[in-house]
GROMACS .gro file of N, CA and C in nm:
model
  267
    1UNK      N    1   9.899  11.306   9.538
    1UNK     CA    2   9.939  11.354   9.671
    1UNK      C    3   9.818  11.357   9.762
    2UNK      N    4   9.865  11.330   9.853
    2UNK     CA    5   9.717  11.272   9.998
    2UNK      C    6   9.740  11.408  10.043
    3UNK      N    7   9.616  11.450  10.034
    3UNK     CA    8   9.638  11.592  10.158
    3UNK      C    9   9.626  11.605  10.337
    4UNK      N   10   9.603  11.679  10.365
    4UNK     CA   11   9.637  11.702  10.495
    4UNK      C   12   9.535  11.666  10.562
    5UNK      N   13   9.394  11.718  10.524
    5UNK     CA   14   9.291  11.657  10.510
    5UNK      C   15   9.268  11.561  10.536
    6UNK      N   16   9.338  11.481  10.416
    6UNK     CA   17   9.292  11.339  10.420
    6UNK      C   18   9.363  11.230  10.548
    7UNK      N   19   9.487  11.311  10.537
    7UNK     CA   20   9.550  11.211  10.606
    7UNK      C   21   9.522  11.234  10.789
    8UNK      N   22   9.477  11.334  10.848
    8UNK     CA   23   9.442  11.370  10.942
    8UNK      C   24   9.302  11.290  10.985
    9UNK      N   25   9.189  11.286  10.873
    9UNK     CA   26   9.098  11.189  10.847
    9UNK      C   27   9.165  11.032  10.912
   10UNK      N   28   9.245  10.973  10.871
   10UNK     CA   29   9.267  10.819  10.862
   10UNK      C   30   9.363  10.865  11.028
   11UNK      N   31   9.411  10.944  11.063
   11UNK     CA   32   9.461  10.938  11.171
   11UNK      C   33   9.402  10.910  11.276
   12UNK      N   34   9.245  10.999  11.264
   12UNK     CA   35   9.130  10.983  11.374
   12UNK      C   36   9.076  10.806  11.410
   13UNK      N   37   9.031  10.766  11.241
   13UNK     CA   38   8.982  10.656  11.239
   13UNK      C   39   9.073  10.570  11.276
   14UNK      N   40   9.216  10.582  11.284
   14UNK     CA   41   9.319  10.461  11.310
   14UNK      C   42   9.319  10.470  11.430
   15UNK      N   43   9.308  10.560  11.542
   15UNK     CA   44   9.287  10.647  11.633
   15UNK      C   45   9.173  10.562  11.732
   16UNK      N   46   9.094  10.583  11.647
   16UNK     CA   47   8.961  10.513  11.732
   16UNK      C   48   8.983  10.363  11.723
   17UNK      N   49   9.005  10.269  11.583
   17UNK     CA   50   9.069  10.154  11.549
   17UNK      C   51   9.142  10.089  11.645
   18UNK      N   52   9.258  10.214  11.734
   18UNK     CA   53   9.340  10.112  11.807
   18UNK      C   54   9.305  10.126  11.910
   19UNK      N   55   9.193  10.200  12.018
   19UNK     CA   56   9.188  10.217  12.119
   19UNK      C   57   9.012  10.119  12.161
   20UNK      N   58   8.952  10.103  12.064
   20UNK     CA   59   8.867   9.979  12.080
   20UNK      C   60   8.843   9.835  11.951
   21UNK      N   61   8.940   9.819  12.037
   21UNK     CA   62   8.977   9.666  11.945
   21UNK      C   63   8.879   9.554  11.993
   22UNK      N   64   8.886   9.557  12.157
   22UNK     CA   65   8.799   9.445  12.213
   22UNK      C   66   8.875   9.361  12.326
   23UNK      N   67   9.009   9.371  12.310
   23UNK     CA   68   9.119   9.292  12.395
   23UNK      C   69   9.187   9.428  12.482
   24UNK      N   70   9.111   9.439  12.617
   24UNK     CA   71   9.203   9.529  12.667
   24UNK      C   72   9.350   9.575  12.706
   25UNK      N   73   9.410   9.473  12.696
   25UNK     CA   74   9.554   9.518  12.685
   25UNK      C   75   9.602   9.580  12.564
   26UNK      N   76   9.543   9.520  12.412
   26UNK     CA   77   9.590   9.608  12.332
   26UNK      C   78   9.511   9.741  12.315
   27UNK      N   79   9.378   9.763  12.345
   27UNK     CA   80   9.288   9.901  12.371
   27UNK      C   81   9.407  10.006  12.442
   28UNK      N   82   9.459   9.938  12.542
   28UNK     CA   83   9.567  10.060  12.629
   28UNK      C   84   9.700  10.054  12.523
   29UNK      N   85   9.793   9.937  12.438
   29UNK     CA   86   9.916   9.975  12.434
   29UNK      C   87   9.832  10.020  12.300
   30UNK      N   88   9.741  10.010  12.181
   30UNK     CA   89   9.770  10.059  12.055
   30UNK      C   90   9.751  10.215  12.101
   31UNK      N   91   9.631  10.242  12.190
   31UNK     CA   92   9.545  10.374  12.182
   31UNK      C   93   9.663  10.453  12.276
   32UNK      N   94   9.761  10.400  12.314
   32UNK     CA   95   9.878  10.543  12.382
   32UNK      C   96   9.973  10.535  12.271
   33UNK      N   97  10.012  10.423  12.211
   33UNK     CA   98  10.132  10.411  12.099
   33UNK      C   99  10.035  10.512  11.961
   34UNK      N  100   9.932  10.513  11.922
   34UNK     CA  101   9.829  10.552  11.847
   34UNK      C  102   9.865  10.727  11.908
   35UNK      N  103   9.820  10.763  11.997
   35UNK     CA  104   9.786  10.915  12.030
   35UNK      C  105   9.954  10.915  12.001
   36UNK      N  106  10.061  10.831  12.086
   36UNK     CA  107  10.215  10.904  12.049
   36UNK      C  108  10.246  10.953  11.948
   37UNK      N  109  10.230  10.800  11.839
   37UNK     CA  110  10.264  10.863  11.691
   37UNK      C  111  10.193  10.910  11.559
   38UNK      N  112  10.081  10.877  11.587
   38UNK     CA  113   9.989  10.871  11.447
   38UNK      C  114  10.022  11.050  11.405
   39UNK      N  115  10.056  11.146  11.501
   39UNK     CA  116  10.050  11.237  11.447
   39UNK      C  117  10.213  11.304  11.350
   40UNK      N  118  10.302  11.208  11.384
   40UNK     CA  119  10.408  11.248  11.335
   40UNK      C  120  10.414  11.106  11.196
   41UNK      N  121  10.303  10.989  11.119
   41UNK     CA  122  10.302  10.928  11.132
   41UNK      C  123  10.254  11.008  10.966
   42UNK      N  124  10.345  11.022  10.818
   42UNK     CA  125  10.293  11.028  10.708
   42UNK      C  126  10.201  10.882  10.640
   43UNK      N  127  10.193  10.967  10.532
   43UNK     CA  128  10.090  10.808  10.433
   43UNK      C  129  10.158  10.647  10.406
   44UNK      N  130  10.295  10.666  10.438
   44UNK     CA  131  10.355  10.509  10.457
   44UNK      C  132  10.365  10.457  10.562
   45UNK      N  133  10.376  10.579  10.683
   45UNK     CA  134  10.379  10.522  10.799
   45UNK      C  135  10.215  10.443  10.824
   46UNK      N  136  10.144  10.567  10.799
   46UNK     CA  137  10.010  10.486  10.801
   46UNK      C  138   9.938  10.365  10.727
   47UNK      N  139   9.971  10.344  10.629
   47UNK     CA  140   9.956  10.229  10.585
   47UNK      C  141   9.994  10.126  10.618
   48UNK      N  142  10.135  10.139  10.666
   48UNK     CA  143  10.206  10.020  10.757
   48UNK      C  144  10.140  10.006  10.901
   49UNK      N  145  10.085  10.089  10.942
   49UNK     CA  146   9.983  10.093  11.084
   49UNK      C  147   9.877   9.992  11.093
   50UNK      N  148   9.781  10.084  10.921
   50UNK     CA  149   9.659  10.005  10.890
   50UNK      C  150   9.704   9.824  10.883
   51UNK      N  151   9.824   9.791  10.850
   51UNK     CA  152   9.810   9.669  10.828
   51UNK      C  153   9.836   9.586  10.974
   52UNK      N  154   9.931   9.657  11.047
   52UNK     CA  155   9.897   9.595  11.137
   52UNK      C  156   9.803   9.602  11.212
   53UNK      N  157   9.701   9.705  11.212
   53UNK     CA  158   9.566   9.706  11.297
   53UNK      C  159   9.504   9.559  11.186
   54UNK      N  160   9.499   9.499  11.127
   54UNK     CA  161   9.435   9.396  11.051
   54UNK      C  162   9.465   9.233  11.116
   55UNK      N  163   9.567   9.292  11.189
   55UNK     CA  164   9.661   9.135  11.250
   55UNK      C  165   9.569   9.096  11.423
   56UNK      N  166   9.595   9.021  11.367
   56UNK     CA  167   9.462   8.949  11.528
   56UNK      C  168   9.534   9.037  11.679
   57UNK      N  169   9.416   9.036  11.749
   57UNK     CA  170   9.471   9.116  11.911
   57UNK      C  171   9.596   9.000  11.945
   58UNK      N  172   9.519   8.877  11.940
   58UNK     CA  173   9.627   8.794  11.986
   58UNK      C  174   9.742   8.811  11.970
   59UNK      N  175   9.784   8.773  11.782
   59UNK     CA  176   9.909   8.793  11.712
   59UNK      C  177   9.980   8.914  11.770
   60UNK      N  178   9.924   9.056  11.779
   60UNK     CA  179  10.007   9.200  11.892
   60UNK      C  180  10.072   9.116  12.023
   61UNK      N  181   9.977   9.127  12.041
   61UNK     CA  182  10.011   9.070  12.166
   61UNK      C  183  10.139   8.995  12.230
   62UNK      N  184  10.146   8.848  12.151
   62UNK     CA  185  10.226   8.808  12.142
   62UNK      C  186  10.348   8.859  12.096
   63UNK      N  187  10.391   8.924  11.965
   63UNK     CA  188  10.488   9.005  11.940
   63UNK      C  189  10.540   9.064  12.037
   64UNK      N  190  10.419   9.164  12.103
   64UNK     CA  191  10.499   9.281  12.185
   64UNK      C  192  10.568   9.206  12.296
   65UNK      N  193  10.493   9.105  12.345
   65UNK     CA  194  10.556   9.015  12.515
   65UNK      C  195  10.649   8.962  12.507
   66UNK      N  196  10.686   8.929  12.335
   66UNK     CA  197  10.826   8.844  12.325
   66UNK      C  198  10.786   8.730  12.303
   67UNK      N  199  10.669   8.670  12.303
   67UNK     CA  200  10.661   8.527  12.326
   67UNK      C  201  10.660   8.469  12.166
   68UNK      N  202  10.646   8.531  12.050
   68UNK     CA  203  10.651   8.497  11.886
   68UNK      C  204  10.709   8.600  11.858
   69UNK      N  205  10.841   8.540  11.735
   69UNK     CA  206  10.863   8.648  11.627
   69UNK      C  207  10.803   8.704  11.559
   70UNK      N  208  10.809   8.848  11.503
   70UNK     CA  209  10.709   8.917  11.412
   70UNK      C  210  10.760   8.857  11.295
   71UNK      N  211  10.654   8.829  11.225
   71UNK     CA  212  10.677   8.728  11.080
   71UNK      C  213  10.721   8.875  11.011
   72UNK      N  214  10.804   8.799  10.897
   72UNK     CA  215  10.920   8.910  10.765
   72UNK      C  216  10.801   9.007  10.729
   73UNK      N  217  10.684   8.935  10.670
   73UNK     CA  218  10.601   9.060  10.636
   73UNK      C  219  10.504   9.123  10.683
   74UNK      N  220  10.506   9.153  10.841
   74UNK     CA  221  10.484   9.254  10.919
   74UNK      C  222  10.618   9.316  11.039
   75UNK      N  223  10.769   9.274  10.914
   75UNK     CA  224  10.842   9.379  11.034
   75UNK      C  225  10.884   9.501  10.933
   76UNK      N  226  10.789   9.578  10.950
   76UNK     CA  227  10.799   9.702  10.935
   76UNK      C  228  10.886   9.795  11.028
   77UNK      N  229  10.901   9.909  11.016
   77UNK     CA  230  10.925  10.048  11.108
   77UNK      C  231  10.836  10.088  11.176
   78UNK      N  232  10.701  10.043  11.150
   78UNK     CA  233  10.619  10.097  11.278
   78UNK      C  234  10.579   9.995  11.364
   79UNK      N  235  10.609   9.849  11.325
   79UNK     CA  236  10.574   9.741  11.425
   79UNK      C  237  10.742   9.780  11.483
   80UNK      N  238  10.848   9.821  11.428
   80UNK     CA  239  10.993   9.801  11.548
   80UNK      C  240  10.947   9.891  11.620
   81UNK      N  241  10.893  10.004  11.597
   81UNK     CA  242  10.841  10.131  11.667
   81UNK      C  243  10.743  10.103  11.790
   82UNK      N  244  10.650  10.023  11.768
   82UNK     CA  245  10.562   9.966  11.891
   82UNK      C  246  10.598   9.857  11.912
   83UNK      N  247  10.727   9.792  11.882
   83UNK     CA  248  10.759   9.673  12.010
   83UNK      C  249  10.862   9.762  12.101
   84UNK      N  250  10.892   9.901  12.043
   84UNK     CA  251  11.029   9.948  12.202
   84UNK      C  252  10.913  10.041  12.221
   85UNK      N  253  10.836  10.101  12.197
   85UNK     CA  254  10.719  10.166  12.301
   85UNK      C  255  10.652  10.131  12.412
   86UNK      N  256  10.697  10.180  12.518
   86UNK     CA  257  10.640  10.144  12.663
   86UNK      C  258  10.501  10.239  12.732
   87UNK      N  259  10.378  10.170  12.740
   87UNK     CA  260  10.307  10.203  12.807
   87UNK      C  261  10.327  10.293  12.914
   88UNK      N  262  10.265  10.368  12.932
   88UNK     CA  263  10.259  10.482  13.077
   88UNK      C  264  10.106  10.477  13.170
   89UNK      N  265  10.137  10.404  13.275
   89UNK     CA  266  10.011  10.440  13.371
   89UNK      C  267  10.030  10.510  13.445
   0.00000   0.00000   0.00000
């Protein structure tokens, strides 16, 4: 069992992970979709996070705009979760 601890730990670092990536459009949609959910976001949700923080800025990108399907093994519940999440400016 992951404690609270721990998992509050990987929340920060996923935290910081999605809000400087390097591609500013995804810096703004991971790091507001990131502060929305990471906190309601247990050890499967997060793991399914971590993998998509591993997937190129581009590859997000594309997903979220519509312009490529999310391939079978990154459609998770937290990639359906941040393609209907809408940015707030």
């Amino acid at each position: 069992m992951v404690g609270d601890a721990d998992l509050e730990t990987r929340r920060k670092r996923l935290l910081y992970r999605s809000t400087y990536r390097g591609n500013k459009e995804n810096d703004i949609l991971l790091g507001q979709f990131a502060r929305a959910h990471l906190g309601e976001f247990g050890a499967a949700e997060l793991d399914q996070y971590e993998r998509l923080l591993a997937v190129g800025d581009n590859d997000i990108y594309d997903w979220v705009s519509g312009k490529v399907e999310v391939p079978a093994e990154q459609d998770t519940p937290v990639v359906r979760k941040l393609l209907a999440f809408r940015v707030r400016f």
